[in-house]
Every structure is written in structure tokens, then in C-alpha cells.
Amino acid sequence: MIGRGPPADALLDGFARFRREAWPGLSEHYRRLARRAQAARTMIVACADARVDPQTIFAAGPGELFVVRNVANIVPPYEPDERSHGTSAALEFAVRILKVRQIVVLGHSRCEGVRALLQGAGRKGQDFLEPWLCIAEPVLWPVPAGVADRDLERHFEEGVIRLSLANIQTFPWVAERVKAGGLTLTGYHFDIASGRCGGSRRPVRSRWSRKPRPASLPAVCPDTGRRGVRRRRCGPARSGWRRLRARSR
Ligand SMILES: [Zn+2]
């Protein structure tokens, strides 16, 4: 064990089971993987939700998927600056070093990250969640009148997938590879209760990303009414989607 902390009994038990039951059948495969650099051809951007494991859903083995998971499967737009950008760094690694052939954004039902966005992400004591979820704020408005209340969560979950796919295309080296035909972008929505996975290979051209611009989202802020406001100045919808829905009618 590296580092200090109480023994994670469930994890240690699981590891013992892995060594006992799975390792004998997988050991040669792992040895082959260890002899060369990783060569995953697919990158998955998924939510960190413990119920939605990409490797399980896609029945993938070790070495097949390059996975980055975060809250609500959000990909930020291309914003090269001096700050740390974990998801953007993973995207760059996958595209420029691994040269993956496919990027999949995997969203899911009952996403608590999306729900936090709907309820107004800015809670007292949250240091990082608010600015992170704020990246996905453009999916909140306008709320289409034809969507029933019971379908709103699914609507926004799919909206975040589309936003992430659109933001991925603001990275110039992604756009180049896509244009050259060497990279495909796909979104899937996994329904936890039914186990179904809906997807689309349609080109994603969301309203707010038709002309990708670094460090800005050309959308209308519900609070200021201004177009093209920098998202970091645009606070989350603090009173949630009900107010937004009322405004859009
Ligand atoms: Zn989630």
C-alpha cells in the first residue's frame, strides 16, 4: 500500500478475489500489455458516477479504453492558459500522443451532477463544483416548450453530452483530425435502470458552439441577457430550471 490511511477492507478483499479468480486467466494478457506502451484506440469521457462504469458497459478488457471520468461527463472548451485542466490534458494525451480513433462521451440517467446543475450548482462551501458545473450551464436555456417535466432531466443529460461533444471540437488538433477523417466523435446516454444505451453518430452542431471561440460561450446569459459573455462571469442559475422554464414560455 502506498500512503497512509485505514485499510480499505472491501478493496483489499476485491483485490484478493481478482488475484485468485481473474489473474490466472488474464496474467499473460497483462504481461503482453506491460511489454509495450498502451495503445487504446478509444477514449471515453464518462461521469464519475459509481454506477456507470464504461469498462463494464462496453465489455472492454484491460488496455482497450482510455477513460477520463469527471462530474457530469463535462468537457470544457479549448482554453489554453496557465491553469490546470485535467480533462483537457487527458484529451490532448489521447488525441496527440495515443492518437485514438474514436472519442465517446458517455452520459447517463439519474446524473447527480446534472441535477446539481439544475438545482443551482453554487452551494455554500463548494470550492470547485460551481465553476465546473457552470461550464454546462448553456444547456439550461432556453428550455424547449415541448419537453414534459418528467423528461427534463433526460433532456439536460443529453444536452450535456452534446455540449461536451461540441466543446471537444473547439480543440484545434481534434478539429483537424475529425476533418481529415481520422477521428470520430460519438455520444451515448446510458439508462441505469433499463441498461439501454442510446447514441448518435450525427455531427454535433449545437446552437452555442456553431462558431467555437476559446474562453467564451456565445450564448445568452439568463441573468444578464448578454450574448457571448465569458462563462466564468456568468453565475449558475441559482433558482434552478423552473425559473428558466417560466422565462422561456
Ligand atoms: Zn453523472
PDB file of N, CA, C and O in Angstrom, residues 158-232:
ATOM      1  N   GLU A 158     -28.780  14.696 -21.941  1.00  0.00           N
ATOM      2  CA  GLU A 158     -28.362  14.610 -23.343  1.00  0.00           C
ATOM      3  C   GLU A 158     -27.755  15.935 -23.802  1.00  0.00           C
ATOM      4  O   GLU A 158     -26.841  15.955 -24.627  1.00  0.00           O
ATOM      5  N   GLY A 159     -28.266  17.032 -23.241  1.00  0.00           N
ATOM      6  CA  GLY A 159     -27.704  18.344 -23.574  1.00  0.00           C
ATOM      7  C   GLY A 159     -26.247  18.450 -23.168  1.00  0.00           C
ATOM      8  O   GLY A 159     -25.420  19.006 -23.895  1.00  0.00           O
ATOM      9  N   VAL A 160     -25.910  17.909 -22.001  1.00  0.00           N
ATOM     10  CA  VAL A 160     -24.513  17.960 -21.549  1.00  0.00           C
ATOM     11  C   VAL A 160     -23.628  17.110 -22.462  1.00  0.00           C
ATOM     12  O   VAL A 160     -22.499  17.496 -22.784  1.00  0.00           O
ATOM     13  N   ILE A 161     -24.145  15.969 -22.916  1.00  0.00           N
ATOM     14  CA  ILE A 161     -23.371  15.137 -23.855  1.00  0.00           C
ATOM     15  C   ILE A 161     -23.095  15.934 -25.133  1.00  0.00           C
ATOM     16  O   ILE A 161     -21.969  15.987 -25.623  1.00  0.00           O
ATOM     17  N   ARG A 162     -24.159  16.600 -25.658  1.00  0.00           N
ATOM     18  CA  ARG A 162     -23.978  17.376 -26.893  1.00  0.00           C
ATOM     19  C   ARG A 162     -23.013  18.543 -26.679  1.00  0.00           C
ATOM     20  O   ARG A 162     -22.173  18.846 -27.525  1.00  0.00           O
ATOM     21  N   LEU A 163     -23.125  19.192 -25.516  1.00  0.00           N
ATOM     22  CA  LEU A 163     -22.228  20.313 -25.228  1.00  0.00           C
ATOM     23  C   LEU A 163     -20.779  19.831 -25.176  1.00  0.00           C
ATOM     24  O   LEU A 163     -19.876  20.477 -25.723  1.00  0.00           O
ATOM     25  N   SER A 164     -20.557  18.692 -24.520  1.00  0.00           N
ATOM     26  CA  SER A 164     -19.182  18.176 -24.425  1.00  0.00           C
ATOM     27  C   SER A 164     -18.639  17.822 -25.799  1.00  0.00           C
ATOM     28  O   SER A 164     -17.484  18.117 -26.118  1.00  0.00           O
ATOM     29  N   LEU A 165     -19.478  17.198 -26.634  1.00  0.00           N
ATOM     30  CA  LEU A 165     -19.030  16.868 -27.987  1.00  0.00           C
ATOM     31  C   LEU A 165     -18.705  18.138 -28.779  1.00  0.00           C
ATOM     32  O   LEU A 165     -17.745  18.183 -29.537  1.00  0.00           O
ATOM     33  N   ALA A 166     -19.523  19.153 -28.573  1.00  0.00           N
ATOM     34  CA  ALA A 166     -19.268  20.425 -29.267  1.00  0.00           C
ATOM     35  C   ALA A 166     -17.989  21.067 -28.742  1.00  0.00           C
ATOM     36  O   ALA A 166     -17.166  21.573 -29.519  1.00  0.00           O
ATOM     37  N   ASN A 167     -17.795  21.040 -27.428  1.00  0.00           N
ATOM     38  CA  ASN A 167     -16.578  21.629 -26.872  1.00  0.00           C
ATOM     39  C   ASN A 167     -15.322  20.884 -27.325  1.00  0.00           C
ATOM     40  O   ASN A 167     -14.269  21.494 -27.529  1.00  0.00           O
ATOM     41  N   ILE A 168     -15.435  19.553 -27.449  1.00  0.00           N
ATOM     42  CA  ILE A 168     -14.275  18.776 -27.925  1.00  0.00           C
ATOM     43  C   ILE A 168     -13.815  19.318 -29.273  1.00  0.00           C
ATOM     44  O   ILE A 168     -12.622  19.381 -29.570  1.00  0.00           O
ATOM     45  N   GLN A 169     -14.779  19.732 -30.088  1.00  0.00           N
ATOM     46  CA  GLN A 169     -14.426  20.214 -31.431  1.00  0.00           C
ATOM     47  C   GLN A 169     -13.811  21.606 -31.420  1.00  0.00           C
ATOM     48  O   GLN A 169     -13.362  22.095 -32.467  1.00  0.00           O
ATOM     49  N   THR A 170     -13.774  22.276 -30.275  1.00  0.00           N
ATOM     50  CA  THR A 170     -13.087  23.566 -30.217  1.00  0.00           C
ATOM     51  C   THR A 170     -11.582  23.386 -30.047  1.00  0.00           C
ATOM     52  O   THR A 170     -10.830  24.359 -30.170  1.00  0.00           O
ATOM     53  N   PHE A 171     -11.130  22.163 -29.740  1.00  0.00           N
ATOM     54  CA  PHE A 171      -9.686  21.910 -29.640  1.00  0.00           C
ATOM     55  C   PHE A 171      -9.151  21.762 -31.067  1.00  0.00           C
ATOM     56  O   PHE A 171      -9.580  20.865 -31.803  1.00  0.00           O
ATOM     57  N   PRO A 172      -8.211  22.627 -31.472  1.00  0.00           N
ATOM     58  CA  PRO A 172      -7.830  22.659 -32.895  1.00  0.00           C
ATOM     59  C   PRO A 172      -7.298  21.335 -33.413  1.00  0.00           C
ATOM     60  O   PRO A 172      -7.618  20.933 -34.538  1.00  0.00           O
ATOM     61  N   TRP A 173      -6.507  20.618 -32.603  1.00  0.00           N
ATOM     62  CA  TRP A 173      -5.953  19.351 -33.094  1.00  0.00           C
ATOM     63  C   TRP A 173      -7.008  18.264 -33.164  1.00  0.00           C
ATOM     64  O   TRP A 173      -6.866  17.293 -33.881  1.00  0.00           O
ATOM     65  N   VAL A 174      -8.127  18.412 -32.412  1.00  0.00           N
ATOM     66  CA  VAL A 174      -9.256  17.489 -32.590  1.00  0.00           C
ATOM     67  C   VAL A 174      -9.968  17.808 -33.897  1.00  0.00           C
ATOM     68  O   VAL A 174     -10.248  16.920 -34.707  1.00  0.00           O
ATOM     69  N   ALA A 175     -10.255  19.087 -34.091  1.00  0.00           N
ATOM     70  CA  ALA A 175     -10.973  19.500 -35.306  1.00  0.00           C
ATOM     71  C   ALA A 175     -10.220  19.056 -36.560  1.00  0.00           C
ATOM     72  O   ALA A 175     -10.821  18.588 -37.529  1.00  0.00           O
ATOM     73  N   GLU A 176      -8.881  19.187 -36.521  1.00  0.00           N
ATOM     74  CA  GLU A 176      -8.073  18.763 -37.682  1.00  0.00           C
ATOM     75  C   GLU A 176      -8.228  17.278 -37.961  1.00  0.00           C
ATOM     76  O   GLU A 176      -8.413  16.856 -39.101  1.00  0.00           O
ATOM     77  N   ARG A 177      -8.143  16.474 -36.889  1.00  0.00           N
ATOM     78  CA  ARG A 177      -8.237  15.003 -37.065  1.00  0.00           C
ATOM     79  C   ARG A 177      -9.634  14.603 -37.535  1.00  0.00           C
ATOM     80  O   ARG A 177      -9.786  13.705 -38.355  1.00  0.00           O
ATOM     81  N   VAL A 178     -10.659  15.278 -37.009  1.00  0.00           N
ATOM     82  CA  VAL A 178     -12.030  14.965 -37.420  1.00  0.00           C
ATOM     83  C   VAL A 178     -12.206  15.303 -38.900  1.00  0.00           C
ATOM     84  O   VAL A 178     -12.754  14.515 -39.674  1.00  0.00           O
ATOM     85  N   LYS A 179     -11.709  16.466 -39.276  1.00  0.00           N
ATOM     86  CA  LYS A 179     -11.845  16.916 -40.667  1.00  0.00           C
ATOM     87  C   LYS A 179     -11.124  15.966 -41.620  1.00  0.00           C
ATOM     88  O   LYS A 179     -11.598  15.685 -42.720  1.00  0.00           O
ATOM     89  N   ALA A 180      -9.988  15.442 -41.177  1.00  0.00           N
ATOM     90  CA  ALA A 180      -9.211  14.524 -42.021  1.00  0.00           C
ATOM     91  C   ALA A 180      -9.782  13.110 -42.033  1.00  0.00           C
ATOM     92  O   ALA A 180      -9.294  12.241 -42.749  1.00  0.00           O
ATOM     93  N   GLY A 181     -10.801  12.878 -41.224  1.00  0.00           N
ATOM     94  CA  GLY A 181     -11.426  11.561 -41.204  1.00  0.00           C
ATOM     95  C   GLY A 181     -10.747  10.555 -40.295  1.00  0.00           C
ATOM     96  O   GLY A 181     -11.061   9.366 -40.333  1.00  0.00           O
ATOM     97  N   GLY A 182      -9.820  11.025 -39.470  1.00  0.00           N
ATOM     98  CA  GLY A 182      -9.095  10.085 -38.609  1.00  0.00           C
ATOM     99  C   GLY A 182      -9.649   9.954 -37.212  1.00  0.00           C
ATOM    100  O   GLY A 182      -9.059   9.252 -36.370  1.00  0.00           O
ATOM    101  N   LEU A 183     -10.761  10.640 -36.942  1.00  0.00           N
ATOM    102  CA  LEU A 183     -11.293  10.629 -35.577  1.00  0.00           C
ATOM    103  C   LEU A 183     -12.803  10.813 -35.629  1.00  0.00           C
ATOM    104  O   LEU A 183     -13.293  11.698 -36.330  1.00  0.00           O
ATOM    105  N   THR A 184     -13.513   9.963 -34.909  1.00  0.00           N
ATOM    106  CA  THR A 184     -14.969  10.129 -34.838  1.00  0.00           C
ATOM    107  C   THR A 184     -15.373  10.493 -33.418  1.00  0.00           C
ATOM    108  O   THR A 184     -14.717  10.098 -32.448  1.00  0.00           O
ATOM    109  N   LEU A 185     -16.434  11.267 -33.312  1.00  0.00           N
ATOM    110  CA  LEU A 185     -16.961  11.698 -32.019  1.00  0.00           C
ATOM    111  C   LEU A 185     -18.378  11.175 -31.878  1.00  0.00           C
ATOM    112  O   LEU A 185     -19.199  11.349 -32.772  1.00  0.00           O
ATOM    113  N   THR A 186     -18.643  10.539 -30.763  1.00  0.00           N
ATOM    114  CA  THR A 186     -19.958   9.926 -30.559  1.00  0.00           C
ATOM    115  C   THR A 186     -20.421  10.170 -29.133  1.00  0.00           C
ATOM    116  O   THR A 186     -19.605  10.196 -28.211  1.00  0.00           O
ATOM    117  N   GLY A 187     -21.725  10.328 -28.964  1.00  0.00           N
ATOM    118  CA  GLY A 187     -22.286  10.463 -27.619  1.00  0.00           C
ATOM    119  C   GLY A 187     -23.232   9.319 -27.314  1.00  0.00           C
ATOM    120  O   GLY A 187     -23.959   8.854 -28.202  1.00  0.00           O
ATOM    121  N   TYR A 188     -23.201   8.839 -26.092  1.00  0.00           N
ATOM    122  CA  TYR A 188     -24.138   7.803 -25.655  1.00  0.00           C
ATOM    123  C   TYR A 188     -24.758   8.220 -24.328  1.00  0.00           C
ATOM    124  O   TYR A 188     -24.100   8.840 -23.490  1.00  0.00           O
ATOM    125  N   HIS A 189     -26.022   7.842 -24.190  1.00  0.00           N
ATOM    126  CA  HIS A 189     -26.706   8.057 -22.911  1.00  0.00           C
ATOM    127  C   HIS A 189     -27.102   6.704 -22.359  1.00  0.00           C
ATOM    128  O   HIS A 189     -27.882   5.973 -22.980  1.00  0.00           O
ATOM    129  N   PHE A 190     -26.565   6.339 -21.210  1.00  0.00           N
ATOM    130  CA  PHE A 190     -26.823   5.030 -20.604  1.00  0.00           C
ATOM    131  C   PHE A 190     -27.922   5.168 -19.562  1.00  0.00           C
ATOM    132  O   PHE A 190     -27.824   5.997 -18.648  1.00  0.00           O
ATOM    133  N   ASP A 191     -28.971   4.353 -19.719  1.00  0.00           N
ATOM    134  CA  ASP A 191     -30.065   4.364 -18.748  1.00  0.00           C
ATOM    135  C   ASP A 191     -29.771   3.300 -17.685  1.00  0.00           C
ATOM    136  O   ASP A 191     -29.741   2.110 -17.986  1.00  0.00           O
ATOM    137  N   ILE A 192     -29.563   3.732 -16.471  1.00  0.00           N
ATOM    138  CA  ILE A 192     -29.125   2.808 -15.420  1.00  0.00           C
ATOM    139  C   ILE A 192     -30.177   1.733 -15.154  1.00  0.00           C
ATOM    140  O   ILE A 192     -29.847   0.557 -14.997  1.00  0.00           O
ATOM    141  N   ALA A 193     -31.443   2.122 -15.113  1.00  0.00           N
ATOM    142  CA  ALA A 193     -32.486   1.164 -14.733  1.00  0.00           C
ATOM    143  C   ALA A 193     -32.722   0.104 -15.808  1.00  0.00           C
ATOM    144  O   ALA A 193     -32.933  -1.067 -15.502  1.00  0.00           O
ATOM    145  N   SER A 194     -32.683   0.499 -17.081  1.00  0.00           N
ATOM    146  CA  SER A 194     -33.001  -0.447 -18.154  1.00  0.00           C
ATOM    147  C   SER A 194     -31.756  -1.076 -18.774  1.00  0.00           C
ATOM    148  O   SER A 194     -31.849  -2.073 -19.484  1.00  0.00           O
ATOM    149  N   GLY A 195     -30.599  -0.457 -18.542  1.00  0.00           N
ATOM    150  CA  GLY A 195     -29.371  -0.968 -19.151  1.00  0.00           C
ATOM    151  C   GLY A 195     -29.264  -0.639 -20.630  1.00  0.00           C
ATOM    152  O   GLY A 195     -28.385  -1.135 -21.323  1.00  0.00           O
ATOM    153  N   ARG A 196     -30.166   0.225 -21.129  1.00  0.00           N
ATOM    154  CA  ARG A 196     -30.114   0.579 -22.548  1.00  0.00           C
ATOM    155  C   ARG A 196     -29.168   1.763 -22.764  1.00  0.00           C
ATOM    156  O   ARG A 196     -29.021   2.616 -21.896  1.00  0.00           O
ATOM    157  N   CYS A 197     -28.589   1.800 -23.944  1.00  0.00           N
ATOM    158  CA  CYS A 197     -27.621   2.848 -24.255  1.00  0.00           C
ATOM    159  C   CYS A 197     -27.990   3.468 -25.594  1.00  0.00           C
ATOM    160  O   CYS A 197     -27.873   2.806 -26.632  1.00  0.00           O
ATOM    161  N   GLY A 198     -28.472   4.691 -25.586  1.00  0.00           N
ATOM    162  CA  GLY A 198     -28.836   5.363 -26.828  1.00  0.00           C
ATOM    163  C   GLY A 198     -27.681   6.212 -27.307  1.00  0.00           C
ATOM    164  O   GLY A 198     -26.987   6.831 -26.510  1.00  0.00           O
ATOM    165  N   GLY A 199     -27.463   6.229 -28.616  1.00  0.00           N
ATOM    166  CA  GLY A 199     -26.331   7.009 -29.117  1.00  0.00           C
ATOM    167  C   GLY A 199     -26.617   7.659 -30.440  1.00  0.00           C
ATOM    168  O   GLY A 199     -27.654   7.437 -31.051  1.00  0.00           O
ATOM    169  N   SER A 200     -25.698   8.463 -30.861  1.00  0.00           N
ATOM    170  CA  SER A 200     -25.857   9.148 -32.129  1.00  0.00           C
ATOM    171  C   SER A 200     -24.500   9.391 -32.753  1.00  0.00           C
ATOM    172  O   SER A 200     -23.542   9.723 -32.079  1.00  0.00           O
ATOM    173  N   ARG A 201     -24.433   9.172 -34.069  1.00  0.00           N
ATOM    174  CA  ARG A 201     -23.206   9.498 -34.783  1.00  0.00           C
ATOM    175  C   ARG A 201     -23.393  10.775 -35.604  1.00  0.00           C
ATOM    176  O   ARG A 201     -22.546  11.143 -36.397  1.00  0.00           O
ATOM    177  N   ARG A 202     -24.533  11.421 -35.405  1.00  0.00           N
ATOM    178  CA  ARG A 202     -24.780  12.646 -36.158  1.00  0.00           C
ATOM    179  C   ARG A 202     -23.746  13.694 -35.793  1.00  0.00           C
ATOM    180  O   ARG A 202     -23.330  13.783 -34.643  1.00  0.00           O
ATOM    181  N   PRO A 203     -23.359  14.507 -36.767  1.00  0.00           N
ATOM    182  CA  PRO A 203     -22.457  15.600 -36.425  1.00  0.00           C
ATOM    183  C   PRO A 203     -23.120  16.513 -35.402  1.00  0.00           C
ATOM    184  O   PRO A 203     -24.319  16.782 -35.504  1.00  0.00           O
ATOM    185  N   VAL A 204     -22.366  16.932 -34.443  1.00  0.00           N
ATOM    186  CA  VAL A 204     -22.940  17.758 -33.386  1.00  0.00           C
ATOM    187  C   VAL A 204     -22.671  19.225 -33.679  1.00  0.00           C
ATOM    188  O   VAL A 204     -21.539  19.642 -33.809  1.00  0.00           O
ATOM    189  N   ARG A 205     -23.710  19.946 -33.851  1.00  0.00           N
ATOM    190  CA  ARG A 205     -23.584  21.390 -34.061  1.00  0.00           C
ATOM    191  C   ARG A 205     -24.572  22.063 -33.131  1.00  0.00           C
ATOM    192  O   ARG A 205     -25.708  22.332 -33.487  1.00  0.00           O
ATOM    193  N   SER A 206     -24.171  22.289 -31.944  1.00  0.00           N
ATOM    194  CA  SER A 206     -25.101  22.883 -31.002  1.00  0.00           C
ATOM    195  C   SER A 206     -25.198  24.384 -31.246  1.00  0.00           C
ATOM    196  O   SER A 206     -24.310  24.993 -31.830  1.00  0.00           O
ATOM    197  N   ARG A 207     -26.262  24.948 -30.786  1.00  0.00           N
ATOM    198  CA  ARG A 207     -26.562  26.348 -31.030  1.00  0.00           C
ATOM    199  C   ARG A 207     -25.439  27.265 -30.543  1.00  0.00           C
ATOM    200  O   ARG A 207     -25.099  28.259 -31.143  1.00  0.00           O
ATOM    201  N   TRP A 208     -24.868  26.869 -29.404  1.00  0.00           N
ATOM    202  CA  TRP A 208     -23.893  27.764 -28.787  1.00  0.00           C
ATOM    203  C   TRP A 208     -22.461  27.474 -29.216  1.00  0.00           C
ATOM    204  O   TRP A 208     -21.537  28.084 -28.740  1.00  0.00           O
ATOM    205  N   SER A 209     -22.286  26.468 -30.074  1.00  0.00           N
ATOM    206  CA  SER A 209     -20.915  26.139 -30.440  1.00  0.00           C
ATOM    207  C   SER A 209     -20.720  26.151 -31.953  1.00  0.00           C
ATOM    208  O   SER A 209     -19.765  25.620 -32.451  1.00  0.00           O
ATOM    209  N   ARG A 210     -21.672  26.767 -32.668  1.00  0.00           N
ATOM    210  CA  ARG A 210     -21.560  26.753 -34.122  1.00  0.00           C
ATOM    211  C   ARG A 210     -20.240  27.383 -34.555  1.00  0.00           C
ATOM    212  O   ARG A 210     -19.585  26.952 -35.447  1.00  0.00           O
ATOM    213  N   LYS A 211     -19.852  28.439 -33.889  1.00  0.00           N
ATOM    214  CA  LYS A 211     -18.550  29.043 -34.162  1.00  0.00           C
ATOM    215  C   LYS A 211     -17.740  28.968 -32.868  1.00  0.00           C
ATOM    216  O   LYS A 211     -17.819  29.867 -32.028  1.00  0.00           O
ATOM    217  N   PRO A 212     -16.994  27.894 -32.679  1.00  0.00           N
ATOM    218  CA  PRO A 212     -16.260  27.731 -31.422  1.00  0.00           C
ATOM    219  C   PRO A 212     -15.331  28.906 -31.166  1.00  0.00           C
ATOM    220  O   PRO A 212     -14.610  29.351 -32.051  1.00  0.00           O
ATOM    221  N   ARG A 213     -15.381  29.419 -29.959  1.00  0.00           N
ATOM    222  CA  ARG A 213     -14.488  30.512 -29.604  1.00  0.00           C
ATOM    223  C   ARG A 213     -13.850  30.177 -28.261  1.00  0.00           C
ATOM    224  O   ARG A 213     -14.559  29.887 -27.309  1.00  0.00           O
ATOM    225  N   PRO A 214     -12.548  30.231 -28.189  1.00  0.00           N
ATOM    226  CA  PRO A 214     -11.905  29.924 -26.925  1.00  0.00           C
ATOM    227  C   PRO A 214     -12.355  30.873 -25.824  1.00  0.00           C
ATOM    228  O   PRO A 214     -12.598  32.061 -26.085  1.00  0.00           O
ATOM    229  N   ALA A 215     -12.482  30.365 -24.640  1.00  0.00           N
ATOM    230  CA  ALA A 215     -12.730  31.162 -23.436  1.00  0.00           C
ATOM    231  C   ALA A 215     -14.072  31.867 -23.433  1.00  0.00           C
ATOM    232  O   ALA A 215     -14.296  32.774 -22.657  1.00  0.00           O
ATOM    233  N   SER A 216     -14.963  31.493 -24.314  1.00  0.00           N
ATOM    234  CA  SER A 216     -16.274  32.117 -24.257  1.00  0.00           C
ATOM    235  C   SER A 216     -17.319  31.168 -24.810  1.00  0.00           C
ATOM    236  O   SER A 216     -17.020  30.267 -25.569  1.00  0.00           O
ATOM    237  N   LEU A 217     -18.521  31.376 -24.424  1.00  0.00           N
ATOM    238  CA  LEU A 217     -19.618  30.599 -24.972  1.00  0.00           C
ATOM    239  C   LEU A 217     -20.621  31.574 -25.569  1.00  0.00           C
ATOM    240  O   LEU A 217     -21.214  32.371 -24.852  1.00  0.00           O
ATOM    241  N   PRO A 218     -20.771  31.572 -26.882  1.00  0.00           N
ATOM    242  CA  PRO A 218     -21.680  32.523 -27.497  1.00  0.00           C
ATOM    243  C   PRO A 218     -23.137  32.156 -27.250  1.00  0.00           C
ATOM    244  O   PRO A 218     -23.832  31.657 -28.100  1.00  0.00           O
ATOM    245  N   ALA A 219     -23.553  32.362 -26.043  1.00  0.00           N
ATOM    246  CA  ALA A 219     -24.929  32.059 -25.676  1.00  0.00           C
ATOM    247  C   ALA A 219     -25.508  33.269 -24.955  1.00  0.00           C
ATOM    248  O   ALA A 219     -24.826  34.248 -24.705  1.00  0.00           O
ATOM    249  N   VAL A 220     -26.760  33.180 -24.629  1.00  0.00           N
ATOM    250  CA  VAL A 220     -27.393  34.283 -23.922  1.00  0.00           C
ATOM    251  C   VAL A 220     -27.465  33.933 -22.436  1.00  0.00           C
ATOM    252  O   VAL A 220     -28.024  32.913 -22.056  1.00  0.00           O
ATOM    253  N   CYS A 221     -26.916  34.772 -21.629  1.00  0.00           N
ATOM    254  CA  CYS A 221     -26.950  34.536 -20.188  1.00  0.00           C
ATOM    255  C   CYS A 221     -28.332  34.892 -19.653  1.00  0.00           C
ATOM    256  O   CYS A 221     -28.840  35.975 -19.932  1.00  0.00           O
ATOM    257  N   PRO A 222     -28.964  33.999 -18.891  1.00  0.00           N
ATOM    258  CA  PRO A 222     -30.310  34.292 -18.395  1.00  0.00           C
ATOM    259  C   PRO A 222     -30.331  35.426 -17.384  1.00  0.00           C
ATOM    260  O   PRO A 222     -31.357  36.064 -17.178  1.00  0.00           O
ATOM    261  N   ASP A 223     -29.196  35.707 -16.767  1.00  0.00           N
ATOM    262  CA  ASP A 223     -29.168  36.764 -15.751  1.00  0.00           C
ATOM    263  C   ASP A 223     -28.878  38.132 -16.348  1.00  0.00           C
ATOM    264  O   ASP A 223     -29.426  39.134 -15.940  1.00  0.00           O
ATOM    265  N   THR A 224     -27.982  38.146 -17.367  1.00  0.00           N
ATOM    266  CA  THR A 224     -27.591  39.444 -17.917  1.00  0.00           C
ATOM    267  C   THR A 224     -28.246  39.735 -19.254  1.00  0.00           C
ATOM    268  O   THR A 224     -28.316  40.876 -19.671  1.00  0.00           O
ATOM    269  N   GLY A 225     -28.703  38.677 -19.949  1.00  0.00           N
ATOM    270  CA  GLY A 225     -29.289  38.878 -21.264  1.00  0.00           C
ATOM    271  C   GLY A 225     -28.260  39.182 -22.333  1.00  0.00           C
ATOM    272  O   GLY A 225     -28.585  39.449 -23.478  1.00  0.00           O
ATOM    273  N   ARG A 226     -26.972  39.121 -21.978  1.00  0.00           N
ATOM    274  CA  ARG A 226     -25.919  39.448 -22.945  1.00  0.00           C
ATOM    275  C   ARG A 226     -25.506  38.201 -23.717  1.00  0.00           C
ATOM    276  O   ARG A 226     -25.488  37.112 -23.180  1.00  0.00           O
ATOM    277  N   ARG A 227     -25.136  38.408 -24.965  1.00  0.00           N
ATOM    278  CA  ARG A 227     -24.616  37.300 -25.755  1.00  0.00           C
ATOM    279  C   ARG A 227     -23.114  37.237 -25.608  1.00  0.00           C
ATOM    280  O   ARG A 227     -22.455  38.256 -25.450  1.00  0.00           O
ATOM    281  N   GLY A 228     -22.583  36.043 -25.654  1.00  0.00           N
ATOM    282  CA  GLY A 228     -21.144  35.872 -25.699  1.00  0.00           C
ATOM    283  C   GLY A 228     -20.428  36.238 -24.416  1.00  0.00           C
ATOM    284  O   GLY A 228     -19.260  36.582 -24.444  1.00  0.00           O
ATOM    285  N   VAL A 229     -21.119  36.177 -23.295  1.00  0.00           N
ATOM    286  CA  VAL A 229     -20.460  36.502 -22.031  1.00  0.00           C
ATOM    287  C   VAL A 229     -19.470  35.403 -21.676  1.00  0.00           C
ATOM    288  O   VAL A 229     -19.671  34.240 -22.001  1.00  0.00           O
ATOM    289  N   ARG A 230     -18.397  35.783 -21.041  1.00  0.00           N
ATOM    290  CA  ARG A 230     -17.470  34.767 -20.545  1.00  0.00           C
ATOM    291  C   ARG A 230     -18.200  33.949 -19.495  1.00  0.00           C
ATOM    292  O   ARG A 230     -18.819  34.498 -18.602  1.00  0.00           O
ATOM    293  N   ARG A 231     -18.084  32.630 -19.622  1.00  0.00           N
ATOM    294  CA  ARG A 231     -18.888  31.799 -18.749  1.00  0.00           C
ATOM    295  C   ARG A 231     -18.507  31.960 -17.274  1.00  0.00           C
ATOM    296  O   ARG A 231     -19.314  31.787 -16.400  1.00  0.00           O
ATOM    297  N   ARG A 232     -17.251  32.326 -17.013  1.00  0.00           N
ATOM    298  CA  ARG A 232     -16.856  32.422 -15.610  1.00  0.00           C
ATOM    299  C   ARG A 232     -17.511  33.623 -14.926  1.00  0.00           C
ATOM    300  O   ARG A 232     -17.573  33.708 -13.735  1.00  0.00           O
TER     301      ARG A 232
END
